[in-house]
């Protein structure tokens, strides 16, 4: 086993090296490898984004884990019913959530960085060239990883003294009022939000511009943020309608039979929880916007507060008000709307929710890249949903054990998503700044951190689940099956951690096509193996 694991690690790092070569990066990885545990500026930047993001990402599975623990005390039938409903709800959500959040993070980080580069050019006194550098409305930047944006304007020598990789300044369309303010030297009108000091910043931003910033008072126009909010609202309403009106047929697809004791409680739980779908999609779209600003702390506070409310409401609705499994769903929905409204109020103080014009919305750009990521998500989550369907066919006891193992696996695995968010935001900014050395160093360092995290999670999950299985159910048979699944849950943690960070590297490079196609084949393989009886 150790030999296979060593070969897997070497293979993964070879893939990373080939990826860098294909994107014309520096492939000298010796320096980052020696400093994996060194707490330098790069490590602090990565961990400063990753740690709050990991806690925020893990909050939802933790809340579901708590729901599972409360529901488990109602009985194995209710626990199994909730497991089927949650698996179905998560399948529908992931189809839209991951594309929306991933695209939003990259596009917001890229757009915000480019606007700051434009401001820097204006601050250096080249006002005429800055005004000419604005891309006409309706034009879209090419995928940034290709290195050939549609508009490249030669920057003045003094504006790019610290950039020896390129003398081209990438620019993007700004609202007309932004152009007017910048060309007249009134740069503090649109970019004075000190609350976003952790936004991607060119390394050569002058102290003169910093001194002109006003603290947290001015709002900005971010076209990709407005587009993300629009898509989040529409997708949330569509998802809610589908799950509410087609709950029973979808549960049949999941493997529940008409005479199954799980069918009635599963339908009730799914319908009630589906009312929270618009809040889920909208809040996650706003999380993607904050991630693009490299602000993962604000969403963390809101999310922790929301799920704390969920934990408080669970026993009240389930046991005190005697609503049973319906109470767990109601508590979850209320916490989701609380988080969505809170994030919306905070975001309204930072950016304009509505763009200056409909033409500024990046609808086709979101649709193109979102479609690619949707293909990826469908392929990956199909495997999880298929496993849940097979477990449901085996009966209530196996399904209850599967639900517990799945929630633990998701909670621990998603901790690595914090590192993926960090490398995605850093790479998106570094590509816009043409800082390829930082791009290479950040990607390598994050991959190394992810493997160390995965190994640590293997031991933590294995020991925690072995001694804590009784928390999730009092049924002896359920606990026994949970312990049987421990090796599978624990051993896959290093692979999961690396997979999440590889996604972050691809998303940061806006290489959504590669990420989609590379993970479509496992989904097809999973479906084919299901059709073979001997497997």
Short mmCIF file of C-alpha atoms in Angstrom, two decimals:
data_model
loop_
_atom_site.label_atom_id
_atom_site.label_comp_id
_atom_site.label_asym_id
_atom_site.label_seq_id
_atom_site.Cartn_x
_atom_site.Cartn_y
_atom_site.Cartn_z
CA UNK A 1 0.00 0.00 0.00
CA UNK A 2 2.84 2.42 0.89
CA UNK A 3 4.54 1.77 -2.48
CA UNK A 4 1.33 2.51 -4.36
CA UNK A 5 0.79 5.68 -2.35
CA UNK A 6 4.35 6.85 -3.07
CA UNK A 7 3.87 6.24 -6.78
CA UNK A 8 0.60 8.15 -6.66
CA UNK A 9 2.30 11.16 -5.05
CA UNK A 10 5.11 11.17 -7.63
CA UNK A 11 2.57 10.89 -10.44
CA UNK A 12 0.55 13.80 -9.10
CA UNK A 13 3.58 16.07 -8.87
CA UNK A 14 4.63 15.06 -12.38
CA UNK A 15 1.21 16.12 -13.62
CA UNK A 16 1.62 19.45 -11.85
CA UNK A 17 5.02 19.99 -13.45
CA UNK A 18 3.64 19.19 -16.92
CA UNK A 19 0.77 21.58 -16.27
CA UNK A 20 3.18 24.40 -15.50
CA UNK A 21 5.20 23.68 -18.63
CA UNK A 22 2.09 23.71 -20.81
CA UNK A 23 1.21 27.15 -19.45
CA UNK A 24 4.76 28.51 -19.90
CA UNK A 25 5.51 28.78 -16.20
CA UNK A 26 8.85 28.45 -14.53
CA UNK A 27 9.30 24.76 -13.64
CA UNK A 28 11.97 25.25 -11.02
CA UNK A 29 10.07 23.82 -8.06
CA UNK A 30 13.06 23.19 -5.84
CA UNK A 31 12.69 26.35 -3.78
CA UNK A 32 9.01 25.89 -2.91
CA UNK A 33 9.61 22.23 -2.03
CA UNK A 34 12.18 23.12 0.61
CA UNK A 35 9.89 25.67 2.28
CA UNK A 36 6.71 23.69 2.72
CA UNK A 37 6.59 24.33 6.47
CA UNK A 38 8.13 27.79 6.37
CA UNK A 39 5.75 30.52 7.48
CA UNK A 40 6.83 33.15 4.96
CA UNK A 41 4.69 35.83 3.29
CA UNK A 42 3.31 33.39 0.72
CA UNK A 43 2.34 30.82 3.35
CA UNK A 44 0.68 33.48 5.47
CA UNK A 45 -1.30 34.69 2.48
CA UNK A 46 -2.42 31.16 1.61
CA UNK A 47 -3.37 30.25 5.16
CA UNK A 48 -5.01 33.62 5.74
CA UNK A 49 -7.45 32.85 2.94
CA UNK A 50 -7.62 29.08 3.35
CA UNK A 51 -8.33 28.77 7.05
CA UNK A 52 -11.50 30.92 7.20
CA UNK A 53 -12.65 29.50 3.88
CA UNK A 54 -12.17 25.92 5.06
CA UNK A 55 -14.20 26.57 8.17
CA UNK A 56 -16.93 28.21 6.10
CA UNK A 57 -17.02 25.37 3.57
CA UNK A 58 -17.08 22.73 6.29
CA UNK A 59 -19.88 24.49 8.15
CA UNK A 60 -22.65 23.09 5.93
CA UNK A 61 -21.61 19.43 6.25
CA UNK A 62 -21.10 20.00 9.98
CA UNK A 63 -24.65 21.35 10.24
CA UNK A 64 -25.91 18.37 8.25
CA UNK A 65 -23.90 16.15 10.58
CA UNK A 66 -25.64 17.73 13.57
CA UNK A 67 -29.00 17.29 11.84
CA UNK A 68 -28.08 13.67 11.27
CA UNK A 69 -27.27 13.22 14.96
CA UNK A 70 -30.59 14.75 16.06
CA UNK A 71 -32.61 12.86 13.46
CA UNK A 72 -30.82 9.63 14.36
CA UNK A 73 -32.44 9.73 17.79
CA UNK A 74 -35.85 9.62 16.11
CA UNK A 75 -35.07 6.17 14.72
CA UNK A 76 -33.28 4.44 11.84
CA UNK A 77 -36.20 4.99 9.45
CA UNK A 78 -36.10 8.76 9.89
CA UNK A 79 -32.32 8.80 9.66
CA UNK A 80 -32.35 6.80 6.44
CA UNK A 81 -35.12 8.98 5.01
CA UNK A 82 -33.14 12.14 5.76
CA UNK A 83 -30.09 10.55 4.17
CA UNK A 84 -31.88 9.94 0.88
CA UNK A 85 -33.38 13.43 0.85
CA UNK A 86 -30.10 15.16 1.69
CA UNK A 87 -28.27 13.18 -1.00
CA UNK A 88 -30.88 14.20 -3.56
CA UNK A 89 -30.88 17.85 -2.44
CA UNK A 90 -27.08 18.00 -2.50
CA UNK A 91 -26.98 16.47 -5.96
CA UNK A 92 -29.33 19.14 -7.29
CA UNK A 93 -27.45 21.89 -5.45
CA UNK A 94 -23.94 20.88 -6.52
CA UNK A 95 -24.92 20.95 -10.17
CA UNK A 96 -25.33 24.72 -9.84
CA UNK A 97 -23.37 25.68 -6.70
CA UNK A 98 -19.84 24.69 -7.66
CA UNK A 99 -19.92 26.21 -11.16
CA UNK A 100 -21.44 29.43 -9.82
CA UNK A 101 -19.05 29.86 -6.88
CA UNK A 102 -15.92 28.81 -8.76
CA UNK A 103 -16.55 31.06 -11.75
CA UNK A 104 -17.53 33.99 -9.57
CA UNK A 105 -14.35 33.77 -7.49
CA UNK A 106 -12.06 33.79 -10.52
CA UNK A 107 -13.92 36.47 -12.46
CA UNK A 108 -14.29 38.85 -9.50
CA UNK A 109 -10.61 38.47 -8.54
CA UNK A 110 -9.55 39.05 -12.14
CA UNK A 111 -11.84 42.03 -12.68
CA UNK A 112 -10.92 43.70 -9.41
CA UNK A 113 -7.19 43.29 -10.04
CA UNK A 114 -7.43 44.68 -13.56
CA UNK A 115 -9.34 47.72 -12.37
CA UNK A 116 -6.63 48.41 -9.82
CA UNK A 117 -3.99 48.11 -12.53
CA UNK A 118 -5.94 50.69 -14.51
CA UNK A 119 -6.00 53.02 -11.51
CA UNK A 120 -2.26 52.58 -11.10
CA UNK A 121 -1.70 53.57 -14.71
CA UNK A 122 -3.83 56.67 -14.19
CA UNK A 123 -1.97 57.55 -10.99
CA UNK A 124 1.30 57.52 -12.93
CA UNK A 125 -0.04 60.38 -15.02
CA UNK A 126 -0.74 58.56 -18.29
CA UNK A 127 -4.36 59.68 -18.35
CA UNK A 128 -4.85 59.65 -22.09
CA UNK A 129 -3.54 56.14 -22.51
CA UNK A 130 -5.62 54.99 -19.57
CA UNK A 131 -8.80 56.25 -21.13
CA UNK A 132 -7.91 54.56 -24.39
CA UNK A 133 -7.23 51.34 -22.55
CA UNK A 134 -10.86 50.86 -21.64
CA UNK A 135 -12.37 47.96 -23.55
CA UNK A 136 -15.60 48.84 -25.37
CA UNK A 137 -18.77 47.56 -23.76
CA UNK A 138 -19.78 44.06 -24.76
CA UNK A 139 -16.23 42.83 -25.27
CA UNK A 140 -15.09 39.94 -23.14
CA UNK A 141 -11.61 39.06 -22.01
CA UNK A 142 -10.28 35.78 -23.24
CA UNK A 143 -9.55 33.08 -20.70
CA UNK A 144 -6.70 34.53 -18.77
CA UNK A 145 -4.61 31.38 -18.82
CA UNK A 146 -4.11 31.68 -22.57
CA UNK A 147 -2.01 34.78 -21.99
CA UNK A 148 -3.52 36.58 -25.00
CA UNK A 149 -6.27 38.89 -23.79
CA UNK A 150 -8.30 40.63 -26.39
CA UNK A 151 -7.06 44.03 -25.34
CA UNK A 152 -3.42 44.61 -24.52
CA UNK A 153 -2.20 48.13 -24.08
CA UNK A 154 1.42 49.02 -23.68
CA UNK A 155 1.88 50.58 -20.28
CA UNK A 156 4.28 53.47 -19.65
CA UNK A 157 7.71 52.35 -18.48
CA UNK A 158 7.36 53.96 -15.08
CA UNK A 159 4.09 52.12 -14.40
CA UNK A 160 5.61 48.64 -14.71
CA UNK A 161 9.10 48.97 -13.27
CA UNK A 162 8.78 45.86 -11.11
CA UNK A 163 7.37 43.69 -13.90
CA UNK A 164 10.08 42.17 -16.06
CA UNK A 165 7.87 39.43 -17.43
CA UNK A 166 5.78 41.69 -19.65
CA UNK A 167 5.23 45.32 -20.57
CA UNK A 168 1.60 44.82 -21.48
CA UNK A 169 -1.13 45.98 -19.19
CA UNK A 170 -4.29 43.91 -19.24
CA UNK A 171 -7.38 46.02 -19.01
CA UNK A 172 -11.08 45.49 -18.78
CA UNK A 173 -14.24 47.45 -19.36
CA UNK A 174 -15.27 49.89 -16.64
CA UNK A 175 -18.48 51.75 -16.15
CA UNK A 176 -18.59 55.15 -17.82
CA UNK A 177 -18.67 56.95 -14.50
CA UNK A 178 -15.56 55.07 -13.41
CA UNK A 179 -13.70 56.23 -16.48
CA UNK A 180 -14.71 59.80 -15.83
CA UNK A 181 -13.62 59.70 -12.22
CA UNK A 182 -10.30 58.08 -12.99
CA UNK A 183 -9.38 60.30 -15.88
CA UNK A 184 -10.04 63.41 -13.80
CA UNK A 185 -7.85 62.18 -10.99
CA UNK A 186 -10.71 61.58 -8.58
CA UNK A 187 -9.74 58.00 -7.96
CA UNK A 188 -10.98 57.80 -4.41
CA UNK A 189 -14.57 58.04 -5.54
CA UNK A 190 -14.96 54.40 -6.61
CA UNK A 191 -12.17 52.59 -4.86
CA UNK A 192 -12.12 53.81 -1.29
CA UNK A 193 -13.29 50.65 0.46
CA UNK A 194 -10.74 49.97 3.10
CA UNK A 195 -12.70 46.95 4.21
CA UNK A 196 -11.33 45.20 1.13
CA UNK A 197 -7.68 45.72 1.94
CA UNK A 198 -7.18 42.01 1.36
CA UNK A 199 -8.23 42.32 -2.27
CA UNK A 200 -5.68 41.34 -4.91
CA UNK A 201 -3.28 44.27 -5.17
CA UNK A 202 -0.45 44.81 -7.61
CA UNK A 203 2.83 44.73 -5.75
CA UNK A 204 3.76 48.14 -7.11
CA UNK A 205 0.70 50.10 -5.94
CA UNK A 206 2.06 53.44 -4.78
CA UNK A 207 1.68 54.89 -1.33
CA UNK A 208 0.18 58.01 -2.90
CA UNK A 209 -2.85 56.04 -4.02
CA UNK A 210 -3.17 54.37 -0.61
CA UNK A 211 -3.18 57.73 1.08
CA UNK A 212 -6.09 58.84 -1.09
CA UNK A 213 -8.31 55.93 -0.09
CA UNK A 214 -11.24 56.68 2.16
CA UNK A 215 -12.17 54.17 4.78
CA UNK A 216 -15.02 51.85 3.86
CA UNK A 217 -17.45 54.42 2.43
CA UNK A 218 -17.54 54.05 -1.35
CA UNK A 219 -19.13 51.32 -3.42
CA UNK A 220 -17.85 49.93 -6.69
CA UNK A 221 -19.29 48.43 -9.85
CA UNK A 222 -18.20 44.80 -10.31
CA UNK A 223 -19.99 43.39 -13.36
CA UNK A 224 -19.18 39.76 -12.52
CA UNK A 225 -20.63 40.22 -9.01
CA UNK A 226 -23.93 41.50 -10.39
CA UNK A 227 -24.04 38.61 -12.85
CA UNK A 228 -23.40 36.08 -10.10
CA UNK A 229 -26.26 37.43 -7.99
CA UNK A 230 -28.60 37.23 -10.96
CA UNK A 231 -27.69 33.63 -11.71
CA UNK A 232 -27.86 32.65 -8.03
CA UNK A 233 -31.39 33.97 -7.68
CA UNK A 234 -32.70 32.37 -10.86
CA UNK A 235 -31.05 28.99 -10.26
CA UNK A 236 -32.28 28.90 -6.66
CA UNK A 237 -35.89 29.47 -7.68
CA UNK A 238 -35.69 26.84 -10.42
CA UNK A 239 -34.15 24.28 -8.08
CA UNK A 240 -36.79 24.89 -5.41
CA UNK A 241 -39.63 24.48 -7.91
CA UNK A 242 -38.25 21.24 -9.34
CA UNK A 243 -37.58 19.60 -5.98
CA UNK A 244 -40.92 20.63 -4.46
CA UNK A 245 -43.20 19.60 -7.32
CA UNK A 246 -41.23 16.50 -8.36
CA UNK A 247 -40.19 15.25 -4.91
CA UNK A 248 -41.85 11.85 -5.05
CA UNK A 249 -40.72 10.87 -8.59
CA UNK A 250 -37.17 11.92 -7.73
CA UNK A 251 -37.22 9.79 -4.60
CA UNK A 252 -38.35 6.86 -6.73
CA UNK A 253 -35.30 7.45 -8.90
CA UNK A 254 -33.19 7.36 -5.75
CA UNK A 255 -34.36 3.80 -5.16
CA UNK A 256 -37.24 4.20 -2.72
CA UNK A 257 -40.20 1.95 -3.38
CA UNK A 258 -43.85 2.90 -2.99
CA UNK A 259 -44.26 0.70 0.09
CA UNK A 260 -40.98 1.81 1.70
CA UNK A 261 -41.33 3.22 5.23
CA UNK A 262 -38.75 5.87 4.25
CA UNK A 263 -40.86 7.38 1.46
CA UNK A 264 -43.25 9.54 3.50
CA UNK A 265 -40.70 11.14 5.87
CA UNK A 266 -38.22 11.57 3.02
CA UNK A 267 -40.78 13.42 0.92
CA UNK A 268 -41.72 15.74 3.79
CA UNK A 269 -38.09 16.53 4.58
CA UNK A 270 -37.15 17.15 0.94
CA UNK A 271 -40.07 19.47 0.21
CA UNK A 272 -39.51 21.60 3.30
CA UNK A 273 -35.76 21.82 2.81
CA UNK A 274 -36.22 22.78 -0.84
CA UNK A 275 -37.84 26.06 0.22
CA UNK A 276 -34.36 27.13 1.28
CA UNK A 277 -32.78 26.54 -2.14
CA UNK A 278 -32.97 30.22 -3.26
CA UNK A 279 -31.23 31.29 -0.05
CA UNK A 280 -28.56 28.61 -0.48
CA UNK A 281 -27.72 29.60 -4.06
CA UNK A 282 -27.78 33.33 -3.35
CA UNK A 283 -25.60 33.09 -0.25
CA UNK A 284 -23.07 30.90 -2.04
CA UNK A 285 -22.92 33.34 -4.95
CA UNK A 286 -22.09 36.07 -2.46
CA UNK A 287 -19.46 33.87 -0.87
CA UNK A 288 -17.84 33.58 -4.29
CA UNK A 289 -17.80 37.38 -4.57
CA UNK A 290 -16.13 37.77 -1.17
CA UNK A 291 -13.61 35.08 -2.10
CA UNK A 292 -12.72 37.03 -5.22
CA UNK A 293 -11.93 39.95 -2.90
CA UNK A 294 -9.83 37.52 -0.81
CA UNK A 295 -12.19 38.24 2.07
CA UNK A 296 -13.05 34.85 3.51
CA UNK A 297 -13.46 36.11 7.08
CA UNK A 298 -16.75 37.97 6.58
CA UNK A 299 -18.59 34.94 5.13
CA UNK A 300 -17.16 32.79 7.92
CA UNK A 301 -18.71 34.93 10.65
CA UNK A 302 -22.06 34.97 8.91
CA UNK A 303 -22.07 31.24 8.19
CA UNK A 304 -21.05 30.27 11.72
CA UNK A 305 -23.80 32.49 13.11
CA UNK A 306 -26.37 30.98 10.74
CA UNK A 307 -25.52 27.38 11.55
CA UNK A 308 -25.34 28.17 15.25
CA UNK A 309 -28.94 29.25 14.89
CA UNK A 310 -29.63 25.95 13.13
CA UNK A 311 -28.15 23.98 16.03
CA UNK A 312 -30.25 25.90 18.53
CA UNK A 313 -33.46 25.47 16.55
CA UNK A 314 -32.98 21.75 15.85
CA UNK A 315 -33.90 20.39 19.30
CA UNK A 316 -36.64 23.01 19.69
CA UNK A 317 -38.44 22.08 16.47
CA UNK A 318 -37.65 18.35 16.54
CA UNK A 319 -38.32 17.46 20.20
CA UNK A 320 -40.00 20.37 22.02
CA UNK A 321 -42.48 21.25 19.27
CA UNK A 322 -42.59 17.56 18.28
CA UNK A 323 -42.28 18.25 14.56
CA UNK A 324 -39.86 15.37 14.10
CA UNK A 325 -37.99 15.22 10.81
CA UNK A 326 -39.94 18.24 9.54
CA UNK A 327 -38.50 20.32 12.36
CA UNK A 328 -34.95 19.59 11.21
CA UNK A 329 -35.80 20.81 7.71
CA UNK A 330 -37.49 23.99 8.99
CA UNK A 331 -34.52 24.84 11.20
CA UNK A 332 -32.15 24.41 8.28
CA UNK A 333 -34.23 26.63 5.99
CA UNK A 334 -34.51 29.45 8.54
CA UNK A 335 -30.75 29.47 9.07
CA UNK A 336 -30.14 29.64 5.32
CA UNK A 337 -32.33 32.72 4.86
CA UNK A 338 -30.71 34.39 7.84
CA UNK A 339 -27.28 33.91 6.23
CA UNK A 340 -28.45 35.10 2.81
CA UNK A 341 -29.98 38.35 4.07
CA UNK A 342 -26.98 39.12 6.29
CA UNK A 343 -24.46 38.62 3.48
CA UNK A 344 -26.62 40.71 1.16
CA UNK A 345 -26.69 43.63 3.59
CA UNK A 346 -22.90 43.52 3.98
CA UNK A 347 -22.31 43.25 0.24
CA UNK A 348 -24.59 46.21 -0.46
CA UNK A 349 -22.15 48.40 1.47
CA UNK A 350 -19.23 47.31 -0.70
CA UNK A 351 -20.50 47.06 -4.29
CA UNK A 352 -23.43 48.20 -6.38
CA UNK A 353 -25.77 45.24 -6.79
CA UNK A 354 -27.07 46.54 -10.11
CA UNK A 355 -24.71 47.22 -13.01
CA UNK A 356 -24.76 50.60 -14.82
CA UNK A 357 -26.18 48.84 -17.88
CA UNK A 358 -27.55 45.43 -18.84
CA UNK A 359 -24.74 45.21 -21.38
CA UNK A 360 -22.22 45.09 -18.54
CA UNK A 361 -23.56 41.73 -17.34
CA UNK A 362 -21.28 38.83 -18.30
CA UNK A 363 -24.11 36.44 -19.00
CA UNK A 364 -22.58 34.57 -21.94
CA UNK A 365 -19.20 34.29 -20.25
CA UNK A 366 -20.85 32.74 -17.18
CA UNK A 367 -22.94 30.40 -19.33
CA UNK A 368 -19.97 29.18 -21.35
CA UNK A 369 -17.68 28.38 -18.43
CA UNK A 370 -20.55 27.37 -16.17
CA UNK A 371 -21.67 24.79 -18.68
CA UNK A 372 -18.23 23.21 -18.64
CA UNK A 373 -18.12 23.03 -14.86
CA UNK A 374 -21.68 21.73 -14.74
CA UNK A 375 -20.54 18.77 -16.84
CA UNK A 376 -17.79 18.13 -14.31
CA UNK A 377 -20.08 18.39 -11.30
CA UNK A 378 -22.70 16.11 -12.81
CA UNK A 379 -20.06 13.46 -13.47
CA UNK A 380 -18.61 13.62 -9.97
CA UNK A 381 -21.79 13.88 -7.94
CA UNK A 382 -23.42 11.18 -10.03
CA UNK A 383 -21.10 8.69 -8.34
CA UNK A 384 -22.16 9.86 -4.86
CA UNK A 385 -25.84 9.83 -5.76
CA UNK A 386 -25.52 6.37 -7.29
CA UNK A 387 -23.91 5.10 -4.10
CA UNK A 388 -26.73 6.59 -2.02
CA UNK A 389 -29.29 4.99 -4.32
CA UNK A 390 -27.65 1.58 -3.97
CA UNK A 391 -27.52 1.94 -0.19
CA UNK A 392 -31.21 2.86 -0.10
CA UNK A 393 -32.06 -0.32 -1.99
CA UNK A 394 -30.33 -2.37 0.73
CA UNK A 395 -32.68 -1.14 3.45
CA UNK A 396 -32.87 1.31 6.32
CA UNK A 397 -29.90 0.03 8.35
CA UNK A 398 -27.31 0.19 5.52
CA UNK A 399 -28.69 3.54 4.37
CA UNK A 400 -28.42 5.00 7.87
CA UNK A 401 -24.79 3.88 8.15
CA UNK A 402 -24.01 5.14 4.65
CA UNK A 403 -25.50 8.57 5.46
CA UNK A 404 -23.28 8.91 8.53
CA UNK A 405 -20.11 7.87 6.69
CA UNK A 406 -20.94 10.17 3.77
CA UNK A 407 -21.44 13.22 5.98
CA UNK A 408 -18.18 12.56 7.83
CA UNK A 409 -16.36 12.06 4.53
CA UNK A 410 -17.76 15.28 3.07
CA UNK A 411 -17.02 17.32 6.20
CA UNK A 412 -13.39 16.22 6.41
CA UNK A 413 -12.74 16.29 2.67
CA UNK A 414 -14.13 19.79 2.19
CA UNK A 415 -11.59 21.19 4.66
CA UNK A 416 -9.13 20.98 1.76
CA UNK A 417 -11.41 23.23 -0.25
CA UNK A 418 -10.07 26.13 1.79
CA UNK A 419 -6.66 25.62 0.22
CA UNK A 420 -8.32 25.35 -3.18
CA UNK A 421 -10.06 28.70 -2.66
CA UNK A 422 -6.78 30.30 -1.61
CA UNK A 423 -4.79 29.11 -4.61
CA UNK A 424 -7.64 29.99 -6.97
CA UNK A 425 -7.84 33.60 -5.79
CA UNK A 426 -4.06 34.04 -5.68
CA UNK A 427 -3.56 32.55 -9.15
CA UNK A 428 -6.35 34.64 -10.67
CA UNK A 429 -4.73 37.79 -9.30
CA UNK A 430 -1.21 36.71 -10.27
CA UNK A 431 -2.25 35.94 -13.83
CA UNK A 432 -3.83 39.37 -14.17
CA UNK A 433 -0.61 40.92 -12.85
CA UNK A 434 1.49 38.61 -15.07
CA UNK A 435 3.40 37.48 -11.98
CA UNK A 436 4.15 33.94 -13.14
CA UNK A 437 6.79 33.28 -10.50
CA UNK A 438 4.27 33.81 -7.73
CA UNK A 439 1.79 31.66 -9.66
CA UNK A 440 4.19 28.72 -9.74
CA UNK A 441 5.25 29.10 -6.13
CA UNK A 442 1.68 29.42 -4.83
CA UNK A 443 0.42 26.39 -6.75
CA UNK A 444 3.29 24.18 -5.62
CA UNK A 445 3.15 25.28 -2.00
CA UNK A 446 -0.60 24.71 -1.81
CA UNK A 447 -0.35 21.22 -3.29
CA UNK A 448 2.22 20.28 -0.68
CA UNK A 449 0.06 21.69 2.11
CA UNK A 450 -2.93 19.75 0.83
CA UNK A 451 -1.11 16.43 1.03
CA UNK A 452 0.02 17.10 4.59
CA UNK A 453 -3.55 18.06 5.47
CA UNK A 454 -4.89 14.88 3.87
CA UNK A 455 -2.58 12.65 5.87
CA UNK A 456 -3.58 14.40 9.07
CA UNK A 457 -7.26 14.05 8.24
CA UNK A 458 -6.82 10.31 7.64
CA UNK A 459 -5.75 9.74 11.24
CA UNK A 460 -8.26 12.21 12.70
CA UNK A 461 -11.22 10.77 10.78
CA UNK A 462 -10.26 7.16 11.41
CA UNK A 463 -9.86 7.56 15.16
CA UNK A 464 -12.77 9.95 15.56
CA UNK A 465 -15.23 7.79 13.69
CA UNK A 466 -14.10 4.61 15.43
CA UNK A 467 -14.64 5.98 18.92
CA UNK A 468 -17.51 8.34 18.09
CA UNK A 469 -19.76 6.21 15.88
CA UNK A 470 -22.27 5.82 18.70
CA UNK A 471 -23.03 9.55 18.60
CA UNK A 472 -24.94 9.16 15.34
CA UNK A 473 -27.12 6.20 16.21
CA UNK A 474 -28.02 3.98 19.14
CA UNK A 475 -28.72 1.07 16.81
CA UNK A 476 -26.01 -1.57 17.21
CA UNK A 477 -26.22 -2.71 13.58
CA UNK A 478 -25.86 0.86 12.26
CA UNK A 479 -22.78 1.44 14.44
CA UNK A 480 -21.29 -1.84 13.23
CA UNK A 481 -21.68 -0.88 9.58
CA UNK A 482 -20.23 2.57 10.26
CA UNK A 483 -17.07 0.99 11.65
CA UNK A 484 -16.79 -1.22 8.56
CA UNK A 485 -16.73 1.92 6.39
CA UNK A 486 -13.98 3.65 8.39
CA UNK A 487 -11.03 2.44 6.22
CA UNK A 488 -12.68 3.79 3.06
CA UNK A 489 -13.52 7.15 4.63
CA UNK A 490 -10.07 7.63 6.18
CA UNK A 491 -7.80 6.27 3.44
CA UNK A 492 -9.19 8.54 0.71
CA UNK A 493 -8.45 11.80 2.55
CA UNK A 494 -5.00 12.52 0.99
CA UNK A 495 -6.37 11.87 -2.50
CA UNK A 496 -9.37 14.10 -1.84
CA UNK A 497 -7.18 16.93 -0.56
CA UNK A 498 -4.96 16.86 -3.64
CA UNK A 499 -7.97 16.66 -5.95
CA UNK A 500 -9.55 19.77 -4.43
CA UNK A 501 -6.35 21.80 -4.79
CA UNK A 502 -5.82 20.66 -8.37
CA UNK A 503 -9.28 22.03 -9.09
CA UNK A 504 -8.29 25.31 -7.47
CA UNK A 505 -5.20 25.54 -9.68
CA UNK A 506 -7.26 24.97 -12.81
CA UNK A 507 -9.94 27.45 -11.75
CA UNK A 508 -7.34 30.09 -10.92
CA UNK A 509 -5.97 29.70 -14.43
CA UNK A 510 -9.54 29.88 -15.80
CA UNK A 511 -8.91 26.47 -17.34
CA UNK A 512 -12.46 25.30 -16.75
CA UNK A 513 -12.49 23.11 -19.86
CA UNK A 514 -9.61 20.92 -18.66
CA UNK A 515 -11.19 20.53 -15.23
CA UNK A 516 -14.47 19.43 -16.81
CA UNK A 517 -13.10 16.95 -19.32
CA UNK A 518 -10.59 15.37 -16.93
CA UNK A 519 -13.33 14.39 -14.47
CA UNK A 520 -16.02 13.39 -16.93
CA UNK A 521 -14.42 9.98 -17.57
CA UNK A 522 -14.64 8.78 -13.92
CA UNK A 523 -18.37 9.46 -13.96
CA UNK A 524 -18.78 7.40 -17.13
CA UNK A 525 -16.68 4.60 -15.62
CA UNK A 526 -18.80 4.62 -12.47
CA UNK A 527 -22.00 4.34 -14.50
CA UNK A 528 -20.60 1.50 -16.62
CA UNK A 529 -19.43 -0.44 -13.55
CA UNK A 530 -22.93 -0.15 -12.11
CA UNK A 531 -24.29 -1.84 -15.23
CA UNK A 532 -21.92 -4.82 -14.88
CA UNK A 533 -23.49 -7.37 -12.49
CA UNK A 534 -20.16 -8.94 -11.49
CA UNK A 535 -19.02 -5.61 -10.05
#
